[in-house]
JSON list of C-alpha atoms in Angstrom, two decimals:
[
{"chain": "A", "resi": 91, "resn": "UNK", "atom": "CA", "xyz": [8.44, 30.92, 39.42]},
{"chain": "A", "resi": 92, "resn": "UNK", "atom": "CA", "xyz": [10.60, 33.14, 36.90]},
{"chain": "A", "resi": 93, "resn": "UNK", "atom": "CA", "xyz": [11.93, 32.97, 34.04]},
{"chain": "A", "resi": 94, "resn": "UNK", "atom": "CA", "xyz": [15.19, 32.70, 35.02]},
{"chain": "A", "resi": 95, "resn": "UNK", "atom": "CA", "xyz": [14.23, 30.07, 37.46]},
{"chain": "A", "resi": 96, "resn": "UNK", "atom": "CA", "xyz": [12.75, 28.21, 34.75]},
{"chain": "A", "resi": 97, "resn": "UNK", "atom": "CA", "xyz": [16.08, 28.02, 32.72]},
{"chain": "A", "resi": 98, "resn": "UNK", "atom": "CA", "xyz": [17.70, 26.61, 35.50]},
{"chain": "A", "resi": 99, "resn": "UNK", "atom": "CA", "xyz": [15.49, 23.92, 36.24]},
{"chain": "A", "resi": 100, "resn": "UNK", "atom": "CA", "xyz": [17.19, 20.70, 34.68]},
{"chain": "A", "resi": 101, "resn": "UNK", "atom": "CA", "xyz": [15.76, 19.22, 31.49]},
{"chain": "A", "resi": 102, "resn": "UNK", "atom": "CA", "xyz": [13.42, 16.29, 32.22]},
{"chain": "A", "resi": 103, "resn": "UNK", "atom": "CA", "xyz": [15.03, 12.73, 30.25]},
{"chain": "A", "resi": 104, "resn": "UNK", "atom": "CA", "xyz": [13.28, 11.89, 27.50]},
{"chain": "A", "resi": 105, "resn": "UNK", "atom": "CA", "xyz": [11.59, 8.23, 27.73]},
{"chain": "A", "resi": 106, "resn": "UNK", "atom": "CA", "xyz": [9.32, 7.16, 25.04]},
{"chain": "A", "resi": 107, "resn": "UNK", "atom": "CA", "xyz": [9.75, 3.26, 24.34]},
{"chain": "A", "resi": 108, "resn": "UNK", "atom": "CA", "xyz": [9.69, 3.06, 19.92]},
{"chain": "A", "resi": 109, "resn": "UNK", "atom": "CA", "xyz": [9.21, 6.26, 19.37]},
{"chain": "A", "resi": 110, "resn": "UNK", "atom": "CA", "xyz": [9.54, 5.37, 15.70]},
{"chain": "A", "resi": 111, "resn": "UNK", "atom": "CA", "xyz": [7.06, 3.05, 15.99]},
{"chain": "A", "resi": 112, "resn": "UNK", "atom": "CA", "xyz": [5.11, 5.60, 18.01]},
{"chain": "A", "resi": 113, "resn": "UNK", "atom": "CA", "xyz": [5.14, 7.88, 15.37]},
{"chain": "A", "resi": 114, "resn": "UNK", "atom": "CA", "xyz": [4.22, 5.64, 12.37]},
{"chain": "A", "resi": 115, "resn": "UNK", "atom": "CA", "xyz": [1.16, 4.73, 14.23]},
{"chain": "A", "resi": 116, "resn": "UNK", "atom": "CA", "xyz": [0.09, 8.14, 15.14]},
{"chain": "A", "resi": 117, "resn": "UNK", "atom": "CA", "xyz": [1.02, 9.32, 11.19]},
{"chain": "A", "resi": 118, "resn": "UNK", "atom": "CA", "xyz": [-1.43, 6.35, 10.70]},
{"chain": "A", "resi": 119, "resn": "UNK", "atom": "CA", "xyz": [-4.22, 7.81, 12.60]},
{"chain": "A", "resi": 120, "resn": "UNK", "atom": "CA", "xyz": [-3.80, 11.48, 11.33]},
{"chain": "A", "resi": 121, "resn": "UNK", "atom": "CA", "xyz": [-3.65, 10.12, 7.33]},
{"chain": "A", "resi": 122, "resn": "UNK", "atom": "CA", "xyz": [-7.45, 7.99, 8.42]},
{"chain": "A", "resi": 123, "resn": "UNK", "atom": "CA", "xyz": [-8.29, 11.61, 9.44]},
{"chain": "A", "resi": 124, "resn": "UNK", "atom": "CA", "xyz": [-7.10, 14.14, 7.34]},
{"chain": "A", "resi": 125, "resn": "UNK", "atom": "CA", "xyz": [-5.25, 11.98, 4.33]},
{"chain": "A", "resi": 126, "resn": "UNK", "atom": "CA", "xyz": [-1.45, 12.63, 3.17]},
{"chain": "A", "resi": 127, "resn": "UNK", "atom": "CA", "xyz": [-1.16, 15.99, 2.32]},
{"chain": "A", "resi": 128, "resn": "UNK", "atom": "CA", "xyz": [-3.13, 16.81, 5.59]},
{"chain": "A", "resi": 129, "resn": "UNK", "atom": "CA", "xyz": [-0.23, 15.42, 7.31]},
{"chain": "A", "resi": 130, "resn": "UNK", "atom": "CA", "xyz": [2.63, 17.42, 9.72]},
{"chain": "A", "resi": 131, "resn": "UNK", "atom": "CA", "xyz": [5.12, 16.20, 11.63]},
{"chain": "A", "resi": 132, "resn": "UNK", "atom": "CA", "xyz": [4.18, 18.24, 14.45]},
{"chain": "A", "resi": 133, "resn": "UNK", "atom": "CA", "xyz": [0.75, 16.65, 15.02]},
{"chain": "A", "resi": 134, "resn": "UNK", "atom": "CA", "xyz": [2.48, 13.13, 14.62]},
{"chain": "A", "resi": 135, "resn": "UNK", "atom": "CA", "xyz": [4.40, 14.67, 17.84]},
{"chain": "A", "resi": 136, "resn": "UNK", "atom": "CA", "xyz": [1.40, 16.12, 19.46]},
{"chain": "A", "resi": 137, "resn": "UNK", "atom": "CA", "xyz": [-0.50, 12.62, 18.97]},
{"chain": "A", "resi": 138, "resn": "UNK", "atom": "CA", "xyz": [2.06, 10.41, 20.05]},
{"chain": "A", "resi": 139, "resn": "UNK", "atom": "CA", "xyz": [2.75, 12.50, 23.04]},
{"chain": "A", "resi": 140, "resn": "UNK", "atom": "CA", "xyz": [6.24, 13.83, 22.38]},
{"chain": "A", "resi": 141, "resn": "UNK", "atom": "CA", "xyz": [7.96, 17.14, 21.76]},
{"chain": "A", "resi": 142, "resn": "UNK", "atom": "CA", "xyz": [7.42, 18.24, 18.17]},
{"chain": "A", "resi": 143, "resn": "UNK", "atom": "CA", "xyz": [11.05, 18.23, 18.04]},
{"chain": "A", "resi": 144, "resn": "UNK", "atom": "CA", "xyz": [11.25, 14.25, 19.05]},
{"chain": "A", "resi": 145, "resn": "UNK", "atom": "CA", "xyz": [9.99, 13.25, 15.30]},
{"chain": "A", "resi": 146, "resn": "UNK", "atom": "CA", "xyz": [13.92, 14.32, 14.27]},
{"chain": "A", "resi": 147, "resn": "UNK", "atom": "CA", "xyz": [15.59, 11.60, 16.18]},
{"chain": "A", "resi": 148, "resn": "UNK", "atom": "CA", "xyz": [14.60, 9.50, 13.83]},
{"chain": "A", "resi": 149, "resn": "UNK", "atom": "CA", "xyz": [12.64, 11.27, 10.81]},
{"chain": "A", "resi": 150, "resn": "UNK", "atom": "CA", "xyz": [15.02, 13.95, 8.57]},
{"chain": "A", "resi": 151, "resn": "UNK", "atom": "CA", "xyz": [11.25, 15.13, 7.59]},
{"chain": "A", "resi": 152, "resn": "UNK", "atom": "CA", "xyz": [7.64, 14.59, 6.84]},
{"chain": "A", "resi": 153, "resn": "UNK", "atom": "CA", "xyz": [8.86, 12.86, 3.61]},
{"chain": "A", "resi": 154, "resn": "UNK", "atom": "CA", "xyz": [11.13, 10.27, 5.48]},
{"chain": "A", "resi": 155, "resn": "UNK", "atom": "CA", "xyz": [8.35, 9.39, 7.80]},
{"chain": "A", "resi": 156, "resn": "UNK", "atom": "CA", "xyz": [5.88, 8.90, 4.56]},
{"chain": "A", "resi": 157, "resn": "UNK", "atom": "CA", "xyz": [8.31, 6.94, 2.78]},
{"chain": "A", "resi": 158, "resn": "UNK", "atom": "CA", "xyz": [8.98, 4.55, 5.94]},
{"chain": "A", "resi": 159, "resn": "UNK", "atom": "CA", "xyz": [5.03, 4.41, 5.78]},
{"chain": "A", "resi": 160, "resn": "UNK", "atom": "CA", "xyz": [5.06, 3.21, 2.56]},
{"chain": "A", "resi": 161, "resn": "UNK", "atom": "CA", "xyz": [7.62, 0.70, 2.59]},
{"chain": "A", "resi": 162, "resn": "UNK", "atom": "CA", "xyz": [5.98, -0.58, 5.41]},
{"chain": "A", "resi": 163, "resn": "UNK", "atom": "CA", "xyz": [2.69, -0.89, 3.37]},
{"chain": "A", "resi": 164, "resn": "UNK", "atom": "CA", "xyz": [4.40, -2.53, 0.45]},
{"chain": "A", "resi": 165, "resn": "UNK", "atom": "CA", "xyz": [5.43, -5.26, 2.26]},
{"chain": "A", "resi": 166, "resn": "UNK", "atom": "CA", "xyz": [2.52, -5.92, 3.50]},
{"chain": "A", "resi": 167, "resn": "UNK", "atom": "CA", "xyz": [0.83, -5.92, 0.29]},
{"chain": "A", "resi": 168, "resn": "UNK", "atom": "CA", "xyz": [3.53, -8.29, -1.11]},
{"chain": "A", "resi": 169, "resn": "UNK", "atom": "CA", "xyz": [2.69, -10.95, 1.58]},
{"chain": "A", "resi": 170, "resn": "UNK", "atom": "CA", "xyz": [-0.96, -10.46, 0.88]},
{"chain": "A", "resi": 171, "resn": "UNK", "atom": "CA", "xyz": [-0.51, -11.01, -3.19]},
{"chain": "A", "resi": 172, "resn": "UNK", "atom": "CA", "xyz": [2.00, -13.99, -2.35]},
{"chain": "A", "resi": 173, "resn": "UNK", "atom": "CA", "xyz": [-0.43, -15.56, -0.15]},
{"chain": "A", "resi": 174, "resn": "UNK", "atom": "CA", "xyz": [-2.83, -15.55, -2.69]},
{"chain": "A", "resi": 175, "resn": "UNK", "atom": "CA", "xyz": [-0.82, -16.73, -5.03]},
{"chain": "A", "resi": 176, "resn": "UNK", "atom": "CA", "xyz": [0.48, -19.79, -3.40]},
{"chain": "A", "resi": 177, "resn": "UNK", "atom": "CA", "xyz": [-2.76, -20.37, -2.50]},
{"chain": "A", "resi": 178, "resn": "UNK", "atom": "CA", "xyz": [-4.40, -20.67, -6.18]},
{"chain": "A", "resi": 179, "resn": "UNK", "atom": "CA", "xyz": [-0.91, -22.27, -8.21]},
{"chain": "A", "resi": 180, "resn": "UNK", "atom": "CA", "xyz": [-2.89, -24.85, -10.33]},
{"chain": "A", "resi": 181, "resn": "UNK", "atom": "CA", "xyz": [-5.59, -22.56, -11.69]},
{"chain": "A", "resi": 182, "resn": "UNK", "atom": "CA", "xyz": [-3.81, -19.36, -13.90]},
{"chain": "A", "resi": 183, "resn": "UNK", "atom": "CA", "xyz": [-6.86, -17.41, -14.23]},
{"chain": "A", "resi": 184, "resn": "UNK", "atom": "CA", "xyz": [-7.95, -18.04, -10.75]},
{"chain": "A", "resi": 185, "resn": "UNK", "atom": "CA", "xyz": [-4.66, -17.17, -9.31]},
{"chain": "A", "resi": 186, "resn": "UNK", "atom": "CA", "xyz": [-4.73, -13.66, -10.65]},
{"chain": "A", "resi": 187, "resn": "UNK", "atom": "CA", "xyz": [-8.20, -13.11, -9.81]},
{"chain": "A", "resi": 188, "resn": "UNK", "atom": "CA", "xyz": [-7.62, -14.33, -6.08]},
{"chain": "A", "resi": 189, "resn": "UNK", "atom": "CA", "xyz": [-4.56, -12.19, -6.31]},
{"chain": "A", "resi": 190, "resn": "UNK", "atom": "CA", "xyz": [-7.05, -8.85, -7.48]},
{"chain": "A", "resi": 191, "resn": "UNK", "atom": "CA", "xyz": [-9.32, -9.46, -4.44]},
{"chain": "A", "resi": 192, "resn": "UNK", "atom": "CA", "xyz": [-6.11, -9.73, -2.04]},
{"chain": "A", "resi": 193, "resn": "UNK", "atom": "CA", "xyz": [-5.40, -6.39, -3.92]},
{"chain": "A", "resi": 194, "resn": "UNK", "atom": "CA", "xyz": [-8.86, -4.58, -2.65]},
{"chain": "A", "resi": 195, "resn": "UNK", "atom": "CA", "xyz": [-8.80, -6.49, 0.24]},
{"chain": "A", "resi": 196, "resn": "UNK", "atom": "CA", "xyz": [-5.30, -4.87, 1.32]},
{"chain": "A", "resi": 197, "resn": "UNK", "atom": "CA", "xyz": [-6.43, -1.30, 0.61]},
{"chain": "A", "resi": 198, "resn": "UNK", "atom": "CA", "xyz": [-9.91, -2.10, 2.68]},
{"chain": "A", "resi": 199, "resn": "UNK", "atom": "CA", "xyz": [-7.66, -3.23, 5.66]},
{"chain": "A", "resi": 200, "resn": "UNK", "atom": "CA", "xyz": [-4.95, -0.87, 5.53]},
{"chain": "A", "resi": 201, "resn": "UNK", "atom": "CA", "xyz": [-6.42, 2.79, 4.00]},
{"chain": "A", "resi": 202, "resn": "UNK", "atom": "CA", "xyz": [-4.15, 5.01, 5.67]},
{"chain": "A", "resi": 203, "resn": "UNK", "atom": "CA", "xyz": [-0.83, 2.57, 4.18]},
{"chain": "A", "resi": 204, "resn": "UNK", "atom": "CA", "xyz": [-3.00, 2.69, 0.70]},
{"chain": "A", "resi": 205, "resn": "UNK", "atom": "CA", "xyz": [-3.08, 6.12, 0.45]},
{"chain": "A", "resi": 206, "resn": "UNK", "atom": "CA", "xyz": [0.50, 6.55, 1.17]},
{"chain": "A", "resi": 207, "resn": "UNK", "atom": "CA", "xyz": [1.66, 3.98, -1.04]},
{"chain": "A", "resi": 208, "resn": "UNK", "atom": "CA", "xyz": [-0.37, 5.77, -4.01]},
{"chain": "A", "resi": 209, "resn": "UNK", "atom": "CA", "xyz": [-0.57, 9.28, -3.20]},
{"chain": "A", "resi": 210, "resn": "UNK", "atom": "CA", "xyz": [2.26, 10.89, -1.52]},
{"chain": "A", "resi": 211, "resn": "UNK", "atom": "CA", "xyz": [4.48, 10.89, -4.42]},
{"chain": "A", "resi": 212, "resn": "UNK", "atom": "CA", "xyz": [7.27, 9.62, -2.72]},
{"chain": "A", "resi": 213, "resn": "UNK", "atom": "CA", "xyz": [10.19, 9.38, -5.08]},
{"chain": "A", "resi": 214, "resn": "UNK", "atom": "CA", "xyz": [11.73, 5.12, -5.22]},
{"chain": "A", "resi": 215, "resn": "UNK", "atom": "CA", "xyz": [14.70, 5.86, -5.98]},
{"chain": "A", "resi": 216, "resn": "UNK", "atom": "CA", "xyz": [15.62, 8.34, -3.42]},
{"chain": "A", "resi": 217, "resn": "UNK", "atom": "CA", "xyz": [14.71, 5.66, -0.57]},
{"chain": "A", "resi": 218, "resn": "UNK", "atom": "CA", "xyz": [16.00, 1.99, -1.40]},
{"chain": "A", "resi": 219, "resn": "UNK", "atom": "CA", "xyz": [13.69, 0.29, 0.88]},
{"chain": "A", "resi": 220, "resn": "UNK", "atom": "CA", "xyz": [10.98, 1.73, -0.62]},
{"chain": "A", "resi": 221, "resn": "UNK", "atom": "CA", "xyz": [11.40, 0.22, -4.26]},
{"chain": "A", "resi": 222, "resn": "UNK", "atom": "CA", "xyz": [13.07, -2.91, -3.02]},
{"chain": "A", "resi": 223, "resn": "UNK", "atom": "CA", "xyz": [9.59, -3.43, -1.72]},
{"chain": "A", "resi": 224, "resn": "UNK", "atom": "CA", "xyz": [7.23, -1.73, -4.29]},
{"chain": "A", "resi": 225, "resn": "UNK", "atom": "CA", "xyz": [9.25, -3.74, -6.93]},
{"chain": "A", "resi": 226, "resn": "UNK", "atom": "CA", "xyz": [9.13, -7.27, -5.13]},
{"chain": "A", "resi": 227, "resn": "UNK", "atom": "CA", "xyz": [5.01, -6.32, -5.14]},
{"chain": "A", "resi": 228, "resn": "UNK", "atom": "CA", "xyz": [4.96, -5.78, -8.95]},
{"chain": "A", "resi": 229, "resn": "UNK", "atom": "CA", "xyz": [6.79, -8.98, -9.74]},
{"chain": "A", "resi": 230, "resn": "UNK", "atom": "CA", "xyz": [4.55, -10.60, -7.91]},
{"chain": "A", "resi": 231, "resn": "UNK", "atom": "CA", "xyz": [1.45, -9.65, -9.98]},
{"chain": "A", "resi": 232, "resn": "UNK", "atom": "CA", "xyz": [3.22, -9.13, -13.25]},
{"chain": "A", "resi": 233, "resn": "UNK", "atom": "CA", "xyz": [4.57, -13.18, -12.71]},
{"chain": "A", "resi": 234, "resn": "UNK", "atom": "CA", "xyz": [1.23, -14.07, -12.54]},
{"chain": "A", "resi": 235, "resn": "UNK", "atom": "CA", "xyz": [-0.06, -12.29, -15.15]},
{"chain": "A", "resi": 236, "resn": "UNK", "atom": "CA", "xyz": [2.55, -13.56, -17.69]},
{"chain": "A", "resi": 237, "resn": "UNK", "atom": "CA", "xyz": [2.25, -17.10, -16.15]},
{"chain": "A", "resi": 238, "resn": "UNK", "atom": "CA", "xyz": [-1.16, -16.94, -18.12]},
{"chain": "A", "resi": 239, "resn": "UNK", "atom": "CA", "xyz": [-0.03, -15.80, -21.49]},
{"chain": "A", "resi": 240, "resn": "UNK", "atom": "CA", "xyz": [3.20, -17.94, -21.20]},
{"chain": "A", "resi": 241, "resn": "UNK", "atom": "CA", "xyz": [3.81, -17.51, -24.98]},
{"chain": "A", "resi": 242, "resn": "UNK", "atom": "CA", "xyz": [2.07, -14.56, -26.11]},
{"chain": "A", "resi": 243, "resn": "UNK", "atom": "CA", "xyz": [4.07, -11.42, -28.18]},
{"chain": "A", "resi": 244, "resn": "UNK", "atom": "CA", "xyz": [5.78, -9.19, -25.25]},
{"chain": "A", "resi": 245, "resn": "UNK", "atom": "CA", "xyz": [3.33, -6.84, -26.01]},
{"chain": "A", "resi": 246, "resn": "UNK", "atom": "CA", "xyz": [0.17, -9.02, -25.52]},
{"chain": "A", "resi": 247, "resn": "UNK", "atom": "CA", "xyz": [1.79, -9.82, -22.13]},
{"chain": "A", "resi": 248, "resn": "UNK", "atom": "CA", "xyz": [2.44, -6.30, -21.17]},
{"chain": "A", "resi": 249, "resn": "UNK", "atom": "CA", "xyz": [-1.22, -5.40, -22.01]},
{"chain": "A", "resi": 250, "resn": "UNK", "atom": "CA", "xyz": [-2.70, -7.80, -19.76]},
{"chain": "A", "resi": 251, "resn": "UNK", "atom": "CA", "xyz": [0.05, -7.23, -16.93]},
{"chain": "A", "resi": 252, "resn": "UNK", "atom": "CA", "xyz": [-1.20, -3.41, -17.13]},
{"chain": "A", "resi": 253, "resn": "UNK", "atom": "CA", "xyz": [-4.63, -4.20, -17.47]},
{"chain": "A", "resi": 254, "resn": "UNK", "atom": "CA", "xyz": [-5.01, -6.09, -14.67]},
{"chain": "A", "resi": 255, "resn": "UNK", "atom": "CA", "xyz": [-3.49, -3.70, -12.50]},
{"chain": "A", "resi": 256, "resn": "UNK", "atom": "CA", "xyz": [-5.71, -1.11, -13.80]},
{"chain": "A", "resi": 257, "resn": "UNK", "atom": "CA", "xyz": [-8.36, -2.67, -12.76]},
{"chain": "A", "resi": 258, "resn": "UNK", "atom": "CA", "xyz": [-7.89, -4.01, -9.40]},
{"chain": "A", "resi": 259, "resn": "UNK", "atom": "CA", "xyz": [-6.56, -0.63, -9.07]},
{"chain": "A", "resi": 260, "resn": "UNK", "atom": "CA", "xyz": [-9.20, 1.10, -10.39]},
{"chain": "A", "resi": 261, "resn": "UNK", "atom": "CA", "xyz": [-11.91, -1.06, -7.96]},
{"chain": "A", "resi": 262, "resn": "UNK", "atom": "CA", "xyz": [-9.55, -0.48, -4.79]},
{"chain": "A", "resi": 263, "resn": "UNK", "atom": "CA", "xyz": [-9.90, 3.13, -5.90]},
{"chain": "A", "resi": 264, "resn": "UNK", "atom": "CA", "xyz": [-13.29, 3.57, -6.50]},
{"chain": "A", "resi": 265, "resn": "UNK", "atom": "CA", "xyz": [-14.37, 1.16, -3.45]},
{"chain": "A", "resi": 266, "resn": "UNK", "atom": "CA", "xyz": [-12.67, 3.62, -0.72]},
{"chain": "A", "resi": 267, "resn": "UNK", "atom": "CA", "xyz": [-14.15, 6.27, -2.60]},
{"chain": "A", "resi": 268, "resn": "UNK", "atom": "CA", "xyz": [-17.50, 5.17, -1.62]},
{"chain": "A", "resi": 269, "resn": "UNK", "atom": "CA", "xyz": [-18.48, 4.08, -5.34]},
{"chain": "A", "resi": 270, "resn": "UNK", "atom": "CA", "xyz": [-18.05, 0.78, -4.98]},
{"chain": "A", "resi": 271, "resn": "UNK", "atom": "CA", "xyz": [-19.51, -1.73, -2.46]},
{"chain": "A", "resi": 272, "resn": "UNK", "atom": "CA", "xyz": [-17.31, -3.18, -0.23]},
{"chain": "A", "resi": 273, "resn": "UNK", "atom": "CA", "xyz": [-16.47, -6.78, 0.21]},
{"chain": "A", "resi": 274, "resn": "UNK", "atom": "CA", "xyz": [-15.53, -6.14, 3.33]},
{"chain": "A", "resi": 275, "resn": "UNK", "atom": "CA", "xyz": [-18.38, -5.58, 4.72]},
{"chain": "A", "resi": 276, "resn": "UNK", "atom": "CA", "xyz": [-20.74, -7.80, 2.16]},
{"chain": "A", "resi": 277, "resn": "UNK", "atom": "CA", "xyz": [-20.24, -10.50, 0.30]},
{"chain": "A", "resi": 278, "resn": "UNK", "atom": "CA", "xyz": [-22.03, -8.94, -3.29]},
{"chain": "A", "resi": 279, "resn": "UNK", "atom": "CA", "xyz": [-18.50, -6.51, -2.92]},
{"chain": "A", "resi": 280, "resn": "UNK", "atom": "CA", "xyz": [-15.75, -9.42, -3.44]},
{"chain": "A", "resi": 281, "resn": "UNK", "atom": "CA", "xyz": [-18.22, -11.31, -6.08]},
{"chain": "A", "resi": 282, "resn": "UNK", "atom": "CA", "xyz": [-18.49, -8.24, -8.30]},
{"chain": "A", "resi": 283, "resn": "UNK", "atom": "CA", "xyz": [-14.87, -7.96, -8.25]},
{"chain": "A", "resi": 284, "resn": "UNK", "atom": "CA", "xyz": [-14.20, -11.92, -9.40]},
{"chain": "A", "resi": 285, "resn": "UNK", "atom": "CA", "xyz": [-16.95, -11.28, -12.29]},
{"chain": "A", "resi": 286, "resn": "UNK", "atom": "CA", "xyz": [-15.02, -8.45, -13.03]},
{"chain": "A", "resi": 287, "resn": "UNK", "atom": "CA", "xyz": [-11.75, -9.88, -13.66]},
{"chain": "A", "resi": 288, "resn": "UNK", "atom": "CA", "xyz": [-13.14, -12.99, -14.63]},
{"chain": "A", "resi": 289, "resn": "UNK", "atom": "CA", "xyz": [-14.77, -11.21, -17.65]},
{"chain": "A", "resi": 290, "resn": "UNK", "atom": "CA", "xyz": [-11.24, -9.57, -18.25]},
{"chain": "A", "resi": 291, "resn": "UNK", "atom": "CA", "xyz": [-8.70, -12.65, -17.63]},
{"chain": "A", "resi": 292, "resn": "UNK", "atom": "CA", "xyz": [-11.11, -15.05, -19.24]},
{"chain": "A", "resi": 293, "resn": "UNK", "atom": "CA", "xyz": [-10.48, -13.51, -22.38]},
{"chain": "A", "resi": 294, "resn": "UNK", "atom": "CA", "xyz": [-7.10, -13.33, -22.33]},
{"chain": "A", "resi": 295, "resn": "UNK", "atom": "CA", "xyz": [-6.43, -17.14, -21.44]},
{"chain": "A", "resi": 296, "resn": "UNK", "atom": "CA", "xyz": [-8.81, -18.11, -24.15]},
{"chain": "A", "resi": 297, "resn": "UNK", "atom": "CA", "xyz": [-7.53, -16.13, -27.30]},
{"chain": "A", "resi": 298, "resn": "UNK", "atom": "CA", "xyz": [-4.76, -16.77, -29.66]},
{"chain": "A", "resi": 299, "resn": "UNK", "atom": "CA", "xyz": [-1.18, -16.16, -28.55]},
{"chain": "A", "resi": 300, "resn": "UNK", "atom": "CA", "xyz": [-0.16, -15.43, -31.21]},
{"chain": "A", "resi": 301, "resn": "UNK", "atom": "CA", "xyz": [-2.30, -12.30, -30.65]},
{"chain": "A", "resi": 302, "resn": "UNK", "atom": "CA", "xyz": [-0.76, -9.07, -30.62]}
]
């Protein structure tokens, strides 16, 4: 066949079902593999078995994709932390440490979403999804931080509310890395982590508030 045969012949249709969804999954995959920055659009394309030109239907760019990612992730982790938190109202302490393990247990389950969420750099503000999501997440865990220290200083109640997150970031952190045991694979994993923030939160609900 020639060339100029080849110009001629018509232009196949494209089908592809959800390509967007197509896409997200095979980003998915390639993050597992290779991690965020090892990303490109092109091998989303390959992967999902499209043209590397199909991505632009629905993706301006590597970033777009990354931030759908995320705010994909984030709302996922918000129903996780809500869960545990309406599952642990009358207990304070218990509620936020529940609320750390559904915190791990969320970056255990979905790595690939973790990583995005926490690595790409993705600015908030430039996609409103994105921090509508990220911020309904926070609230979650800073309500239930405060909801401990009810009438502490504002500053005692911002040092816990980072504290906490620093450490159940911290552990997700350091558990993917390898450092960590995992409690999703044995239960000594998830009972480290409640001693953990048990030694931390107990602390906090015991001392003065008028504490600064």
């Amino acid at each position: 066949m020639t060339s100029k045969t080849r110009l001629l012949e018509p232009k196949r249709p494209y089908h592809h079902g959800d390509l967007r969804a197509a896409l997200i999954r095979a980003a998915l995959s390639l993050i597992e593999e290779h991690g965020v920055k090892g990303l490109a659009l092109s091998d989303a394309a390959r992967l999902a078995g499209v043209s590397v030109a199909a991505p632009y239907r629905h993706f301006k760019d590597k970033e777009a994709l990354l931030a759908e990612i995320a705010a994909e992730g984030f709302v996922l982790f918000r129903d996780a932390l809500a869960r545990a938190s309406r599952g642990n109202l009358e207990d304070k302490v218990k509620r936020l440490v529940e609320m750390g393990v559904a915190y791990v247990g969320f970056a255990l389950q979905h790595r690939s979403h973790f990583k995005v969420m926490w690595e790409s750099g993705i600015p908030k503000g430039k996609y409103p999804e994105l921090g509508k999501t990220a911020g309904e997440a926070y609230l979650l865990l800073q309500k239930a931080a405060l909801d401990l220290l009810p009438a502490a200083h504002p500053d005692r109640q911002q040092a816990l509310v980072s504290t906490a997150w620093s450490v159940v970031h911290g552990y997700a952190m350091l558990t993917l890395e390898g450092e960590l045991p995992a409690h999703g694979t044995q239960q000594s994993g998830r009972k480290l982590l409640r001693q953990s923030l048990h030694l931390l939160l107990d602390q906090f609900a015991t001392e003065p508030t008028t504490k600064i």
